[in-house]
mmCIF file of C-alpha atoms in Angstrom:
data_model
loop_
_atom_site.group_PDB
_atom_site.id
_atom_site.type_symbol
_atom_site.label_atom_id
_atom_site.label_comp_id
_atom_site.label_asym_id
_atom_site.label_seq_id
_atom_site.Cartn_x
_atom_site.Cartn_y
_atom_site.Cartn_z
ATOM 1 C CA UNK G 1 -11.506 3.462 -2.863
ATOM 2 C CA UNK G 2 -14.587 3.919 -0.177
ATOM 3 C CA UNK G 3 -13.710 2.658 3.222
ATOM 4 C CA UNK G 4 -16.427 0.285 3.442
ATOM 5 C CA UNK G 5 -15.449 -1.248 -0.222
ATOM 6 C CA UNK G 6 -11.608 -1.701 1.164
ATOM 7 C CA UNK G 7 -12.987 -3.685 4.311
ATOM 8 C CA UNK G 8 -15.019 -5.625 2.219
ATOM 9 C CA UNK G 9 -12.100 -6.710 -0.080
ATOM 10 C CA UNK G 10 -9.795 -7.326 2.874
ATOM 11 C CA UNK G 11 -12.684 -9.713 4.277
ATOM 12 C CA UNK G 12 -13.226 -11.542 1.085
ATOM 13 C CA UNK G 13 -9.789 -12.207 0.558
ATOM 14 C CA UNK G 14 -8.680 -13.173 4.153
ATOM 15 C CA UNK G 15 -11.655 -15.428 4.204
ATOM 16 C CA UNK G 16 -10.356 -16.923 1.064
ATOM 17 C CA UNK G 17 -6.848 -17.035 1.994
ATOM 18 C CA UNK G 18 -7.277 -18.363 5.903
ATOM 19 C CA UNK G 19 -9.553 -21.223 4.762
ATOM 20 C CA UNK G 20 -7.010 -24.239 4.950
ATOM 21 C CA UNK G 21 -9.064 -26.134 2.371
ATOM 22 C CA UNK G 22 -8.152 -23.620 -0.401
ATOM 23 C CA UNK G 23 -4.610 -23.990 0.676
ATOM 24 C CA UNK G 24 -4.424 -27.382 -0.565
ATOM 25 C CA UNK G 25 -6.386 -27.566 -3.694
ATOM 26 C CA UNK G 26 -5.248 -29.781 -6.938
ATOM 27 C CA UNK G 27 -4.498 -27.285 -9.413
ATOM 28 C CA UNK G 28 -5.548 -28.437 -13.045
ATOM 29 C CA UNK G 29 -4.747 -26.838 -16.460
ATOM 30 C CA UNK G 30 -7.199 -23.940 -16.682
ATOM 31 C CA UNK G 31 -7.845 -21.540 -19.510
ATOM 32 C CA UNK G 32 -7.605 -18.484 -17.134
ATOM 33 C CA UNK G 33 -10.165 -16.131 -19.171
ATOM 34 C CA UNK G 34 -12.964 -18.601 -19.722
ATOM 35 C CA UNK G 35 -15.983 -16.439 -20.594
ATOM 36 C CA UNK G 36 -18.028 -15.213 -23.522
ATOM 37 C CA UNK G 37 -15.674 -13.095 -24.970
ATOM 38 C CA UNK G 38 -13.384 -16.450 -25.779
ATOM 39 C CA UNK G 39 -15.842 -19.141 -26.365
ATOM 40 C CA UNK G 40 -17.093 -19.129 -30.038
ATOM 41 C CA UNK G 41 -20.699 -20.252 -30.499
ATOM 42 C CA UNK G 42 -21.969 -21.672 -33.864
ATOM 43 C CA UNK G 43 -25.642 -20.854 -33.644
ATOM 44 C CA UNK G 44 -26.778 -23.011 -36.675
ATOM 45 C CA UNK G 45 -25.188 -26.131 -35.203
ATOM 46 C CA UNK G 46 -26.149 -24.930 -31.833
ATOM 47 C CA UNK G 47 -22.673 -25.895 -30.481
ATOM 48 C CA UNK G 48 -19.616 -24.588 -29.395
ATOM 49 C CA UNK G 49 -17.190 -23.903 -32.390
ATOM 50 C CA UNK G 50 -14.044 -23.021 -30.440
ATOM 51 C CA UNK G 51 -12.237 -21.715 -27.510
ATOM 52 C CA UNK G 52 -9.548 -18.558 -28.124
ATOM 53 C CA UNK G 53 -7.428 -16.789 -25.967
ATOM 54 C CA UNK G 54 -5.593 -18.896 -24.173
ATOM 55 C CA UNK G 55 -2.845 -16.367 -23.240
ATOM 56 C CA UNK G 56 -3.758 -16.932 -19.228
ATOM 57 C CA UNK G 57 -3.760 -20.440 -19.054
ATOM 58 C CA UNK G 58 -1.760 -22.444 -16.914
ATOM 59 C CA UNK G 59 -1.975 -24.623 -13.922
ATOM 60 C CA UNK G 60 -4.787 -23.228 -11.449
ATOM 61 C CA UNK G 61 -7.976 -23.749 -9.812
ATOM 62 C CA UNK G 62 -10.904 -24.698 -11.940
ATOM 63 C CA UNK G 63 -12.938 -22.531 -9.751
ATOM 64 C CA UNK G 64 -11.264 -19.559 -11.699
ATOM 65 C CA UNK G 65 -12.551 -20.902 -14.849
ATOM 66 C CA UNK G 66 -16.097 -21.340 -13.566
ATOM 67 C CA UNK G 67 -16.352 -18.051 -12.438
ATOM 68 C CA UNK G 68 -16.041 -16.772 -15.619
ATOM 69 C CA UNK G 69 -19.012 -18.766 -16.838
ATOM 70 C CA UNK G 70 -21.117 -17.466 -14.047
ATOM 71 C CA UNK G 71 -20.011 -13.784 -15.104
ATOM 72 C CA UNK G 72 -20.912 -14.562 -18.432
ATOM 73 C CA UNK G 73 -23.927 -16.734 -18.427
ATOM 74 C CA UNK G 74 -25.499 -16.140 -14.856
ATOM 75 C CA UNK G 75 -26.547 -18.248 -12.159
ATOM 76 C CA UNK G 76 -28.570 -20.811 -13.846
ATOM 77 C CA UNK G 77 -26.074 -21.791 -16.663
ATOM 78 C CA UNK G 78 -23.353 -21.973 -13.792
ATOM 79 C CA UNK G 79 -25.374 -24.264 -11.851
ATOM 80 C CA UNK G 80 -26.295 -26.796 -14.788
ATOM 81 C CA UNK G 81 -22.272 -26.676 -15.361
ATOM 82 C CA UNK G 82 -21.462 -27.517 -12.012
ATOM 83 C CA UNK G 83 -23.953 -30.174 -11.981
ATOM 84 C CA UNK G 84 -21.902 -31.896 -14.554
ATOM 85 C CA UNK G 85 -18.521 -31.408 -13.119
ATOM 86 C CA UNK G 86 -16.705 -33.752 -11.107
ATOM 87 C CA UNK G 87 -17.220 -32.097 -7.275
ATOM 88 C CA UNK G 88 -18.784 -28.935 -9.130
ATOM 89 C CA UNK G 89 -20.791 -28.362 -5.907
ATOM 90 C CA UNK G 90 -17.688 -28.096 -3.954
ATOM 91 C CA UNK G 91 -16.153 -25.246 -6.004
ATOM 92 C CA UNK G 92 -19.170 -22.814 -5.525
ATOM 93 C CA UNK G 93 -17.712 -20.740 -2.597
ATOM 94 C CA UNK G 94 -14.306 -20.398 -4.855
ATOM 95 C CA UNK G 95 -16.085 -19.627 -7.624
ATOM 96 C CA UNK G 96 -18.224 -16.626 -5.827
ATOM 97 C CA UNK G 97 -14.825 -15.643 -4.522
ATOM 98 C CA UNK G 98 -13.003 -15.269 -7.747
ATOM 99 C CA UNK G 99 -16.005 -13.776 -9.359
ATOM 100 C CA UNK G 100 -15.884 -10.930 -6.443
ATOM 101 C CA UNK G 101 -12.279 -10.306 -7.934
ATOM 102 C CA UNK G 102 -12.934 -9.525 -11.549
ATOM 103 C CA UNK G 103 -13.520 -5.743 -11.096
ATOM 104 C CA UNK G 104 -10.449 -5.282 -8.809
ATOM 105 C CA UNK G 105 -8.472 -7.031 -11.446
ATOM 106 C CA UNK G 106 -9.737 -4.964 -14.126
ATOM 107 C CA UNK G 107 -8.750 -1.704 -12.255
ATOM 108 C CA UNK G 108 -5.543 -2.822 -11.646
ATOM 109 C CA UNK G 109 -5.085 -4.097 -15.164
ATOM 110 C CA UNK G 110 -5.893 -0.508 -16.118
ATOM 111 C CA UNK G 111 -2.889 1.061 -13.526
ATOM 112 C CA UNK G 112 -0.575 -1.809 -14.966
ATOM 113 C CA UNK G 113 -1.505 -0.957 -18.424
ATOM 114 C CA UNK G 114 -1.917 2.949 -18.266
ATOM 115 C CA UNK G 115 -5.661 2.160 -19.245
ATOM 116 C CA UNK G 116 -7.571 4.662 -17.996
ATOM 117 C CA UNK G 117 -11.017 3.180 -19.281
ATOM 118 C CA UNK G 118 -10.129 -0.383 -17.586
ATOM 119 C CA UNK G 119 -9.525 1.179 -14.224
ATOM 120 C CA UNK G 120 -12.467 3.709 -14.360
ATOM 121 C CA UNK G 121 -14.599 0.362 -14.942
ATOM 122 C CA UNK G 122 -12.695 -1.761 -12.668
ATOM 123 C CA UNK G 123 -12.902 0.776 -9.821
ATOM 124 C CA UNK G 124 -16.560 2.273 -10.250
ATOM 125 C CA UNK G 125 -18.034 -0.181 -7.823
ATOM 126 C CA UNK G 126 -15.530 0.413 -5.149
ATOM 127 C CA UNK G 127 -15.896 4.373 -5.304
#
């Protein structure tokens, strides 16, 4: 990992963890892997047909699921969603933090499961 990438990761995590607002968040039930690969779309009906893969679900910060939406569908759709969600505008900073961890999580998943492809895919932006 490049030195500047290490410093950025440390800065991001310290900023998030040292924010007292983030230490007292109300946890809700979250999907834990809420993105395009787990949202089944019915194009003929123009609606969501189902949500799959609840293996990562549990109590957590709803901003984590919104980070999956942001990664999958982009800023414009994310803004639409957060405008409809109670206090949605307030979670934006946390959403962007969580999104910034996705590549690193993929690299760590690759290490934990001896999955070289996942590791390389996740670590590439840090090299």
